[in-house]
mmCIF file of C-alpha atoms in Angstrom:
data_model
loop_
_atom_site.group_PDB
_atom_site.id
_atom_site.type_symbol
_atom_site.label_atom_id
_atom_site.label_comp_id
_atom_site.label_asym_id
_atom_site.label_seq_id
_atom_site.Cartn_x
_atom_site.Cartn_y
_atom_site.Cartn_z
ATOM 1 C CA MET A 1 -13.060 -23.389 -31.717
ATOM 2 C CA THR A 2 -11.661 -24.319 -28.303
ATOM 3 C CA ASN A 3 -11.200 -21.898 -25.409
ATOM 4 C CA LYS A 4 -7.472 -22.133 -26.019
ATOM 5 C CA ASP A 5 -7.878 -20.961 -29.606
ATOM 6 C CA ARG A 6 -10.446 -18.242 -28.852
ATOM 7 C CA LYS A 7 -9.164 -14.717 -29.214
ATOM 8 C CA ILE A 8 -9.071 -12.848 -25.937
ATOM 9 C CA GLU A 9 -11.138 -9.682 -26.044
ATOM 10 C CA GLN A 10 -9.798 -6.828 -23.930
ATOM 11 C CA THR A 11 -9.911 -3.058 -23.859
ATOM 12 C CA TYR A 12 -7.757 -0.556 -21.978
ATOM 13 C CA SER A 13 -8.509 2.754 -20.333
ATOM 14 C CA THR A 14 -6.258 5.070 -18.322
ATOM 15 C CA SER A 15 -6.339 8.139 -16.155
ATOM 16 C CA SER A 16 -5.683 11.361 -18.025
ATOM 17 C CA GLY A 17 -2.393 11.917 -16.217
ATOM 18 C CA LEU A 18 -0.794 8.485 -16.639
ATOM 19 C CA VAL A 19 1.369 9.438 -19.638
ATOM 20 C CA ARG A 20 2.681 12.554 -17.910
ATOM 21 C CA ARG A 21 3.413 10.632 -14.740
ATOM 22 C CA LEU A 22 5.374 7.906 -16.531
ATOM 23 C CA ALA A 23 7.318 10.622 -18.338
ATOM 24 C CA SER A 24 8.102 12.514 -15.129
ATOM 25 C CA LEU A 25 9.267 9.308 -13.432
ATOM 26 C CA ASN A 26 11.103 8.111 -16.563
ATOM 27 C CA VAL A 27 9.603 4.636 -16.163
ATOM 28 C CA SER A 28 7.298 2.132 -17.772
ATOM 29 C CA PHE A 29 5.795 -0.884 -16.032
ATOM 30 C CA ALA A 30 5.057 -4.557 -16.595
ATOM 31 C CA PHE A 31 2.356 -6.830 -15.255
ATOM 32 C CA SER A 32 1.580 -10.513 -15.668
ATOM 33 C CA SER A 33 -1.666 -12.394 -16.233
ATOM 34 C CA TYR A 34 -1.643 -16.168 -16.025
ATOM 35 C CA GLN A 35 -5.270 -16.057 -17.132
ATOM 36 C CA SER A 36 -4.371 -14.708 -20.575
ATOM 37 C CA ASN A 37 -0.837 -16.219 -20.740
ATOM 38 C CA THR A 38 0.495 -12.724 -21.351
ATOM 39 C CA LEU A 39 3.266 -10.444 -20.126
ATOM 40 C CA TYR A 40 2.084 -6.851 -20.587
ATOM 41 C CA LEU A 41 4.462 -3.890 -20.963
ATOM 42 C CA VAL A 42 2.975 -0.409 -20.593
ATOM 43 C CA GLY A 43 4.941 2.567 -21.890
ATOM 44 C CA ARG A 44 4.651 5.815 -23.859
ATOM 45 C CA ASN A 45 4.496 6.092 -27.628
ATOM 46 C CA LYS A 46 5.798 8.953 -29.751
ATOM 47 C CA ASN A 47 2.320 10.406 -30.109
ATOM 48 C CA ASN A 48 2.224 11.148 -26.375
ATOM 49 C CA GLY A 49 -0.084 8.235 -25.737
ATOM 50 C CA ILE A 50 0.025 4.900 -23.956
ATOM 51 C CA ASN A 51 1.541 1.891 -25.687
ATOM 52 C CA VAL A 52 0.679 -1.622 -24.497
ATOM 53 C CA HIS A 53 2.914 -4.405 -25.762
ATOM 54 C CA GLN A 54 1.876 -8.006 -25.198
ATOM 55 C CA ALA A 55 4.196 -11.021 -25.205
ATOM 56 C CA MET A 56 2.792 -14.511 -24.973
ATOM 57 C CA VAL A 57 4.328 -16.328 -22.002
ATOM 58 C CA GLN A 58 2.925 -19.531 -20.570
ATOM 59 C CA ARG A 59 1.217 -18.756 -17.255
ATOM 60 C CA PRO A 60 3.417 -15.807 -16.179
ATOM 61 C CA MET A 61 3.271 -14.940 -12.502
ATOM 62 C CA GLY A 62 6.107 -13.489 -10.431
ATOM 63 C CA LEU A 63 8.175 -10.603 -11.850
ATOM 64 C CA HIS A 64 11.462 -9.258 -10.549
ATOM 65 C CA VAL A 65 13.767 -6.485 -11.771
ATOM 66 C CA GLN A 66 17.164 -6.706 -10.128
ATOM 67 C CA LYS A 67 18.282 -3.889 -7.895
ATOM 68 C CA SER A 68 21.721 -2.512 -7.109
ATOM 69 C CA GLY A 69 21.653 -0.796 -3.732
ATOM 70 C CA ASP A 70 18.914 1.839 -3.814
ATOM 71 C CA ARG A 71 19.024 2.014 -7.618
ATOM 72 C CA VAL A 72 16.943 -0.176 -9.876
ATOM 73 C CA ASP A 73 19.022 -1.265 -12.843
ATOM 74 C CA MET A 74 17.223 -2.569 -15.929
ATOM 75 C CA ALA A 75 20.581 -3.908 -17.088
ATOM 76 C CA GLY A 76 19.917 -6.650 -14.528
ATOM 77 C CA GLY A 77 17.019 -7.978 -16.564
ATOM 78 C CA LEU A 78 13.523 -9.171 -15.724
ATOM 79 C CA THR A 79 13.023 -12.602 -14.145
ATOM 80 C CA VAL A 80 9.632 -14.288 -14.549
ATOM 81 C CA THR A 81 8.090 -17.453 -13.118
ATOM 82 C CA ALA A 82 6.111 -18.956 -15.963
ATOM 83 C CA GLY A 83 4.323 -22.291 -15.865
ATOM 84 C CA HIS A 84 7.033 -24.953 -15.694
ATOM 85 C CA GLN A 85 9.860 -22.455 -16.259
ATOM 86 C CA VAL A 86 11.791 -19.619 -14.650
ATOM 87 C CA ILE A 87 12.806 -17.210 -17.419
ATOM 88 C CA ARG A 88 15.424 -14.463 -17.359
ATOM 89 C CA PHE A 89 14.747 -11.690 -19.890
ATOM 90 C CA GLU A 90 17.522 -9.231 -20.756
ATOM 91 C CA ASN A 91 17.232 -5.845 -22.429
ATOM 92 C CA THR A 92 19.329 -6.466 -25.525
ATOM 93 C CA LEU A 93 19.298 -2.851 -26.753
ATOM 94 C CA GLN A 94 22.003 -0.319 -26.007
ATOM 95 C CA PRO A 95 21.216 3.308 -25.107
ATOM 96 C CA GLY A 96 20.124 5.100 -28.260
ATOM 97 C CA GLN A 97 18.966 1.958 -30.067
ATOM 98 C CA GLU A 98 15.370 1.376 -31.057
ATOM 99 C CA ILE A 99 13.371 -1.382 -32.696
ATOM 100 C CA ASN A 100 10.994 -0.348 -35.452
ATOM 101 C CA HIS A 101 11.529 3.338 -34.550
ATOM 102 C CA THR A 102 9.394 2.659 -31.459
ATOM 103 C CA PHE A 103 10.798 0.445 -28.728
ATOM 104 C CA ASP A 104 13.767 1.580 -26.644
ATOM 105 C CA ALA A 105 13.960 -1.675 -24.641
ATOM 106 C CA CYS A 106 13.681 -5.213 -25.961
ATOM 107 C CA LEU A 107 13.317 -7.809 -23.237
ATOM 108 C CA THR A 108 14.607 -11.030 -24.735
ATOM 109 C CA PRO A 109 14.602 -14.471 -23.053
ATOM 110 C CA ARG A 110 18.258 -15.385 -22.494
ATOM 111 C CA MET A 111 18.150 -17.996 -19.737
ATOM 112 C CA VAL A 112 15.424 -20.557 -19.078
ATOM 113 C CA HIS A 113 15.281 -23.008 -16.181
ATOM 114 C CA PHE A 114 12.906 -25.928 -16.666
ATOM 115 C CA THR A 115 11.504 -26.730 -13.229
ATOM 116 C CA GLY A 116 8.338 -28.628 -13.985
ATOM 117 C CA SER A 117 4.982 -27.293 -12.853
ATOM 118 C CA LEU A 118 5.523 -26.071 -9.275
ATOM 119 C CA ASP A 119 2.832 -23.363 -9.149
ATOM 120 C CA ALA A 120 5.713 -20.917 -8.644
ATOM 121 C CA HIS A 121 4.523 -17.512 -7.457
ATOM 122 C CA ASP A 122 6.813 -14.601 -6.488
ATOM 123 C CA VAL A 123 10.441 -14.580 -7.579
ATOM 124 C CA GLY A 124 13.597 -12.683 -6.640
ATOM 125 C CA VAL A 125 17.279 -12.739 -7.569
ATOM 126 C CA ASP A 126 19.863 -13.076 -4.821
ATOM 127 C CA ASP A 127 23.314 -11.520 -4.466
ATOM 128 C CA LEU A 128 24.837 -14.515 -6.279
ATOM 129 C CA ASP A 129 22.576 -13.849 -9.288
ATOM 130 C CA ARG A 130 20.454 -16.921 -8.598
ATOM 131 C CA PRO A 131 16.664 -16.854 -9.002
ATOM 132 C CA ILE A 132 14.852 -17.611 -5.750
ATOM 133 C CA PHE A 133 11.173 -18.391 -6.137
ATOM 134 C CA VAL A 134 8.173 -19.326 -4.037
ATOM 135 C CA ASN A 135 7.488 -23.006 -4.692
ATOM 136 C CA THR A 136 3.855 -22.954 -3.648
ATOM 137 C CA ARG A 137 3.197 -26.560 -4.547
ATOM 138 C CA PHE A 138 5.903 -27.737 -2.095
ATOM 139 C CA ASN A 139 5.455 -24.978 0.563
ATOM 140 C CA CYS A 140 9.008 -23.631 0.332
ATOM 141 C CA LEU A 141 11.418 -21.147 -1.176
ATOM 142 C CA ALA A 142 13.514 -22.775 -3.862
ATOM 143 C CA GLU A 143 16.075 -22.208 -6.572
ATOM 144 C CA PRO A 144 16.290 -24.068 -9.885
ATOM 145 C CA GLY A 145 18.389 -27.204 -9.576
ATOM 146 C CA HIS A 146 21.156 -28.401 -11.897
ATOM 147 C CA LYS A 147 19.981 -32.003 -11.615
ATOM 148 C CA TYR A 148 16.556 -31.842 -9.995
ATOM 149 C CA SER A 149 13.568 -29.604 -10.632
ATOM 150 C CA PHE A 150 14.459 -27.440 -7.638
ATOM 151 C CA GLU A 151 16.610 -27.173 -4.549
ATOM 152 C CA LYS A 152 14.935 -26.136 -1.305
ATOM 153 C CA VAL A 153 16.242 -22.853 0.108
ATOM 154 C CA TRP A 154 13.885 -22.444 3.088
ATOM 155 C CA MET A 155 10.640 -23.839 4.456
ATOM 156 C CA PRO A 156 8.466 -22.546 7.333
ATOM 157 C CA SER A 157 8.808 -24.563 10.515
ATOM 158 C CA PHE A 158 5.070 -25.190 10.791
ATOM 159 C CA VAL A 159 5.211 -27.319 7.626
ATOM 160 C CA SER A 160 6.424 -30.742 8.689
ATOM 161 C CA ALA A 161 7.699 -32.186 5.409
ATOM 162 C CA LEU A 162 8.866 -31.283 1.917
ATOM 163 C CA ILE A 163 5.932 -32.828 0.129
ATOM 164 C CA ASP A 164 3.790 -32.250 -2.937
ATOM 165 C CA GLU A 165 0.882 -30.711 -1.021
ATOM 166 C CA ASP A 166 -0.054 -27.035 -1.099
ATOM 167 C CA ARG A 167 -0.711 -26.791 2.619
ATOM 168 C CA CYS A 168 -0.303 -23.118 3.603
ATOM 169 C CA HIS A 169 -0.338 -21.473 0.158
ATOM 170 C CA LEU A 170 3.028 -19.785 0.455
ATOM 171 C CA ASN A 171 2.942 -17.084 -2.231
ATOM 172 C CA GLY A 172 4.837 -13.817 -1.647
ATOM 173 C CA LEU A 173 8.533 -12.987 -1.355
ATOM 174 C CA ALA A 174 10.313 -9.814 -0.253
ATOM 175 C CA MET A 175 14.030 -9.551 -1.005
ATOM 176 C CA GLN A 176 16.370 -7.377 1.059
ATOM 177 C CA ASP A 177 20.073 -6.793 0.409
ATOM 178 C CA GLY A 178 20.178 -9.589 -2.139
ATOM 179 C CA LYS A 179 18.597 -12.207 0.128
ATOM 180 C CA PRO A 180 15.074 -13.487 0.783
ATOM 181 C CA LYS A 181 13.771 -11.673 3.862
ATOM 182 C CA TYR A 182 9.970 -12.013 4.221
ATOM 183 C CA VAL A 183 7.329 -14.345 2.832
ATOM 184 C CA THR A 184 3.538 -14.383 2.945
ATOM 185 C CA ALA A 185 1.277 -17.401 3.377
ATOM 186 C CA VAL A 186 -2.503 -17.648 3.428
ATOM 187 C CA SER A 187 -2.337 -19.773 6.598
ATOM 188 C CA ARG A 188 -0.168 -21.850 8.908
ATOM 189 C CA SER A 189 -1.930 -25.023 7.780
ATOM 190 C CA ASN A 190 0.003 -28.283 7.803
ATOM 191 C CA THR A 191 -2.535 -30.369 5.888
ATOM 192 C CA ILE A 192 -3.132 -30.582 2.162
ATOM 193 C CA ASP A 193 -5.265 -27.681 0.915
ATOM 194 C CA GLY A 194 -5.802 -26.592 4.521
ATOM 195 C CA TRP A 195 -5.271 -22.948 3.624
ATOM 196 C CA ARG A 196 -8.651 -22.701 1.874
ATOM 197 C CA ASP A 197 -10.412 -22.859 5.243
ATOM 198 C CA ARG A 198 -8.225 -20.051 6.652
ATOM 199 C CA ARG A 199 -8.558 -17.431 3.924
ATOM 200 C CA ASN A 200 -10.277 -14.881 6.174
ATOM 201 C CA GLY A 201 -7.850 -14.040 8.970
ATOM 202 C CA GLY A 202 -5.358 -16.893 8.749
ATOM 203 C CA GLY A 203 -2.723 -15.040 6.722
ATOM 204 C CA VAL A 204 0.791 -14.453 8.024
ATOM 205 C CA ILE A 205 4.076 -12.735 7.180
ATOM 206 C CA ILE A 206 7.177 -14.692 8.182
ATOM 207 C CA ASP A 207 10.737 -13.466 8.703
ATOM 208 C CA VAL A 208 12.881 -15.933 6.750
ATOM 209 C CA ASP A 209 16.006 -15.355 8.875
ATOM 210 C CA SER A 210 14.375 -15.983 12.233
ATOM 211 C CA ASP A 211 11.456 -18.158 11.043
ATOM 212 C CA GLN A 212 9.242 -15.964 13.239
ATOM 213 C CA ILE A 213 5.809 -14.668 12.295
ATOM 214 C CA VAL A 214 5.992 -10.875 12.233
ATOM 215 C CA CYS A 215 2.329 -10.267 11.396
ATOM 216 C CA ASP A 216 -0.790 -12.447 11.513
ATOM 217 C CA GLY A 217 -4.552 -12.109 11.212
ATOM 218 C CA LEU A 218 -4.337 -11.153 7.525
ATOM 219 C CA SER A 219 -6.732 -12.168 4.763
ATOM 220 C CA MET A 220 -4.911 -13.866 1.881
ATOM 221 C CA PRO A 221 -1.821 -11.580 1.983
ATOM 222 C CA HIS A 222 0.337 -11.221 -1.128
ATOM 223 C CA SER A 223 3.322 -9.301 -2.448
ATOM 224 C CA PRO A 224 5.391 -8.392 0.638
ATOM 225 C CA ARG A 225 8.006 -5.793 -0.262
ATOM 226 C CA VAL A 226 10.673 -3.837 1.604
ATOM 227 C CA HIS A 227 10.752 -0.195 0.484
ATOM 228 C CA ASN A 228 12.610 2.675 2.158
ATOM 229 C CA GLY A 229 13.238 0.485 5.188
ATOM 230 C CA GLN A 230 9.567 -0.375 5.685
ATOM 231 C CA LEU A 231 7.705 -3.651 5.194
ATOM 232 C CA TRP A 232 4.712 -3.282 2.894
ATOM 233 C CA VAL A 233 2.134 -5.913 1.981
ATOM 234 C CA LEU A 234 -1.165 -6.332 0.172
ATOM 235 C CA ASN A 235 -3.954 -7.630 2.403
ATOM 236 C CA SER A 236 -5.672 -9.055 -0.646
ATOM 237 C CA GLY A 237 -8.846 -10.318 0.998
ATOM 238 C CA THR A 238 -9.681 -6.826 2.261
ATOM 239 C CA GLY A 239 -8.425 -4.921 -0.790
ATOM 240 C CA GLU A 240 -5.900 -2.935 1.242
ATOM 241 C CA LEU A 241 -2.327 -1.776 0.737
ATOM 242 C CA GLY A 242 -0.565 -1.273 4.042
ATOM 243 C CA ARG A 243 2.622 -1.503 6.050
ATOM 244 C CA VAL A 244 3.749 -3.530 9.052
ATOM 245 C CA PRO A 245 5.951 -1.721 11.609
ATOM 246 C CA LEU A 246 8.775 -3.923 12.868
ATOM 247 C CA GLU A 247 9.317 -1.980 16.086
ATOM 248 C CA GLY A 248 7.519 0.451 18.381
ATOM 249 C CA SER A 249 4.000 0.303 19.789
ATOM 250 C CA ASP A 250 2.518 -0.814 16.453
ATOM 251 C CA LYS A 251 5.050 -3.614 15.976
ATOM 252 C CA GLY A 252 3.531 -6.509 14.046
ATOM 253 C CA ARG A 253 0.252 -4.729 13.291
ATOM 254 C CA PHE A 254 -1.009 -4.286 9.760
ATOM 255 C CA ILE A 255 -1.671 -0.570 9.191
ATOM 256 C CA PRO A 256 -3.773 -0.004 6.057
ATOM 257 C CA LEU A 257 -2.955 2.955 3.845
ATOM 258 C CA ALA A 258 -5.333 2.612 0.898
ATOM 259 C CA PHE A 259 -8.337 0.583 -0.203
ATOM 260 C CA CYS A 260 -8.349 -0.442 -3.867
ATOM 261 C CA PRO A 261 -11.464 -1.959 -5.499
ATOM 262 C CA GLY A 262 -10.178 -5.434 -6.264
ATOM 263 C CA PHE A 263 -8.342 -8.516 -5.066
ATOM 264 C CA LEU A 264 -4.806 -7.155 -4.763
ATOM 265 C CA ARG A 265 -1.676 -8.909 -6.057
ATOM 266 C CA GLY A 266 1.449 -7.292 -7.446
ATOM 267 C CA LEU A 267 3.294 -4.411 -5.788
ATOM 268 C CA SER A 268 6.202 -2.281 -6.982
ATOM 269 C CA PHE A 269 7.539 1.114 -5.935
ATOM 270 C CA GLN A 270 9.023 4.209 -7.492
ATOM 271 C CA GLY A 271 9.888 6.879 -4.971
ATOM 272 C CA ASP A 272 6.795 7.784 -2.968
ATOM 273 C CA LEU A 273 4.479 5.906 -5.302
ATOM 274 C CA ALA A 274 3.218 2.322 -5.159
ATOM 275 C CA PHE A 275 2.088 0.467 -8.291
ATOM 276 C CA VAL A 276 -0.633 -1.970 -7.156
ATOM 277 C CA GLY A 277 -2.231 -4.757 -9.195
ATOM 278 C CA LEU A 278 -5.996 -5.386 -8.956
ATOM 279 C CA SER A 279 -8.011 -8.428 -10.027
ATOM 280 C CA LYS A 280 -11.725 -9.161 -10.116
ATOM 281 C CA PRO A 281 -12.771 -11.690 -7.440
ATOM 282 C CA ARG A 282 -14.623 -13.899 -9.879
ATOM 283 C CA TYR A 283 -13.722 -17.363 -8.710
ATOM 284 C CA LYS A 284 -14.569 -19.264 -5.555
ATOM 285 C CA ARG A 285 -11.164 -18.872 -3.964
ATOM 286 C CA PHE A 286 -11.666 -15.085 -4.009
ATOM 287 C CA GLU A 287 -15.264 -15.074 -2.786
ATOM 288 C CA GLY A 288 -16.605 -14.894 0.754
ATOM 289 C CA LEU A 289 -13.873 -12.480 1.872
ATOM 290 C CA PRO A 290 -14.145 -9.095 3.649
ATOM 291 C CA LEU A 291 -13.494 -7.542 0.243
ATOM 292 C CA ASP A 292 -17.077 -8.360 -0.745
ATOM 293 C CA GLN A 293 -18.470 -6.126 1.993
ATOM 294 C CA ARG A 294 -15.874 -3.408 1.407
ATOM 295 C CA LEU A 295 -16.952 -3.177 -2.228
ATOM 296 C CA LYS A 296 -20.610 -3.095 -1.232
ATOM 297 C CA ASP A 297 -19.994 -0.365 1.338
ATOM 298 C CA ALA A 298 -18.116 1.680 -1.269
ATOM 299 C CA ASP A 299 -20.881 1.086 -3.837
ATOM 300 C CA SER A 300 -18.127 -0.075 -6.178
ATOM 301 C CA GLU A 301 -17.595 -2.860 -8.664
ATOM 302 C CA PRO A 302 -14.232 -4.652 -8.632
ATOM 303 C CA TRP A 303 -11.950 -4.034 -11.556
ATOM 304 C CA CYS A 304 -8.772 -5.335 -13.117
ATOM 305 C CA GLY A 305 -5.698 -3.198 -13.692
ATOM 306 C CA VAL A 306 -3.010 -1.176 -11.930
ATOM 307 C CA GLN A 307 -3.483 1.736 -9.549
ATOM 308 C CA ILE A 308 -0.699 4.140 -8.582
ATOM 309 C CA ILE A 309 -0.992 5.081 -4.903
ATOM 310 C CA ASP A 310 0.669 8.103 -3.280
ATOM 311 C CA LEU A 311 2.336 6.795 -0.118
ATOM 312 C CA ASN A 312 2.015 10.188 1.560
ATOM 313 C CA THR A 313 -1.740 10.498 1.189
ATOM 314 C CA GLY A 314 -3.020 6.991 0.385
ATOM 315 C CA SER A 315 -4.852 8.345 -2.655
ATOM 316 C CA CYS A 316 -4.893 6.879 -6.161
ATOM 317 C CA VAL A 317 -3.185 9.432 -8.399
ATOM 318 C CA ASP A 318 -3.258 7.505 -11.702
ATOM 319 C CA TRP A 319 -4.513 4.197 -13.048
ATOM 320 C CA PHE A 320 -4.553 1.684 -15.894
ATOM 321 C CA ARG A 321 -7.629 -0.508 -16.330
ATOM 322 C CA ILE A 322 -8.446 -3.638 -18.349
ATOM 323 C CA ASP A 323 -11.972 -4.672 -19.288
ATOM 324 C CA GLY A 324 -13.105 -7.736 -21.197
ATOM 325 C CA ASP A 325 -11.990 -11.336 -20.865
ATOM 326 C CA VAL A 326 -8.959 -10.620 -18.670
ATOM 327 C CA ALA A 327 -9.960 -10.365 -15.014
ATOM 328 C CA GLU A 328 -6.904 -11.555 -13.089
ATOM 329 C CA LEU A 329 -3.381 -10.154 -12.803
ATOM 330 C CA TYR A 330 -0.624 -11.536 -10.627
ATOM 331 C CA ASP A 331 2.405 -9.270 -10.379
ATOM 332 C CA VAL A 332 3.479 -5.717 -11.237
ATOM 333 C CA GLU A 333 7.008 -4.385 -11.736
ATOM 334 C CA VAL A 334 8.283 -0.896 -12.517
ATOM 335 C CA LEU A 335 10.777 -0.754 -15.412
ATOM 336 C CA PRO A 336 13.040 2.243 -14.786
ATOM 337 C CA GLY A 337 14.709 4.290 -17.493
ATOM 338 C CA THR A 338 12.486 2.908 -20.255
ATOM 339 C CA VAL A 339 10.043 4.797 -22.440
ATOM 340 C CA CYS A 340 8.418 2.151 -24.607
ATOM 341 C CA PRO A 341 9.485 -1.429 -23.865
ATOM 342 C CA MET A 342 8.679 -4.620 -25.724
ATOM 343 C CA ALA A 343 9.342 -8.288 -24.991
ATOM 344 C CA ILE A 344 9.856 -11.279 -27.225
ATOM 345 C CA SER A 345 7.864 -14.364 -26.432
ATOM 346 C CA PRO A 346 9.927 -17.471 -25.598
ATOM 347 C CA SER A 347 7.916 -19.313 -28.267
ATOM 348 C CA SER A 348 8.354 -16.632 -30.935
ATOM 349 C CA ASN A 349 10.095 -17.221 -34.255
ATOM 350 C CA GLU A 350 11.721 -13.802 -33.756
ATOM 351 C CA LEU A 351 14.229 -15.399 -31.407
ATOM 352 C CA GLU A 352 15.800 -17.091 -34.417
ATOM 353 C CA THR A 353 16.359 -13.875 -36.341
ATOM 354 C CA LEU A 354 17.066 -11.330 -33.580
ATOM 355 C CA VAL A 355 20.836 -11.273 -33.101
ATOM 356 C CA THR A 356 22.482 -8.730 -30.817
ATOM 357 C CA TYR A 357 26.064 -8.406 -29.613
ATOM 358 C CA ASP A 358 28.284 -6.196 -27.520
ATOM 359 C CA GLY A 359 29.505 -3.213 -29.536
ATOM 360 C CA MET A 360 26.524 -2.920 -31.879
ATOM 361 C CA MET A 361 26.171 0.569 -33.301
ATOM 362 C CA ALA A 362 23.351 2.706 -31.930
ATOM 363 C CA GLY A 363 20.480 3.088 -34.301
ATOM 364 C CA THR A 364 17.259 1.439 -35.356
ATOM 365 C CA CYS A 365 16.812 -2.306 -35.497
ATOM 366 C CA GLU A 366 14.036 -3.971 -37.427
ATOM 367 C CA SER A 367 11.919 -6.779 -36.035
#
């Protein structure tokens, strides 16, 4: 049996209040793991417990639910960077419909862009409904091309050429008002693989509009996000969630709010709560970082999962944890207005038999 064929062993555990919190927020959440080739959807079942639905997706990474003003609208779908593809999933159920008397949302792949393997990380959707993704392999923001694998949207000025060399490890993208606004990079390196020598303190956040660095001195930053008018980011190499003021005496300084025991990637918000993804720093690219000492000082082992952080206090109020073979997550996204979501794998035979259309009667579908 090859590693590819070996069944992945994993177990889940949660805080006692996670079900109640998801119910009070009227949300579920999704997270991606390229390690297990799985998109995970975490919701509530009818027995007042947690339901975890898994959909096989090749190397899923960035996740993005479209937003309309201050309101997140699941009708806008879920966009995923996945291996050599950018996939748009749509919820094909109407209000009141369910699948198998269980699932009130069915995320179905409806649009697939074949880009080739670009090591695409974060993804967003702009005000023209176009996916914009971080093309890490070519150090730029890009959109899928009609003729070519991608079209460059933006590239930092410190990178001298559009070339197949991961120089600075561009990874994170924050959208604002339907446009790309901030990106994170592990370094300002302009040589192939140069970022690996700058993991501890070389990280930057760049304003896409001005091409100016708004924060530096970070350790492998990921997942910049704009929430309630503030710029948030995960300082992954220190295990910290924090914000970066854009004006005032603290302008450009990373202000940590919470330490989480893991290498942090994946950040989504619901009100005054942040959903933060944690990974175990098992591999060389995660080792030798300040996180190692932080974990030692806290007498803590790193773990893999999602923590929900109260933005008012910096405390973890609920959590979801994975143990077993899965040790690395990439992105996290809140799915509003959903109780128990499912997704259909792009390689599933179910795509042939699942037919939905506008005007379907509410009720139960079978899958």
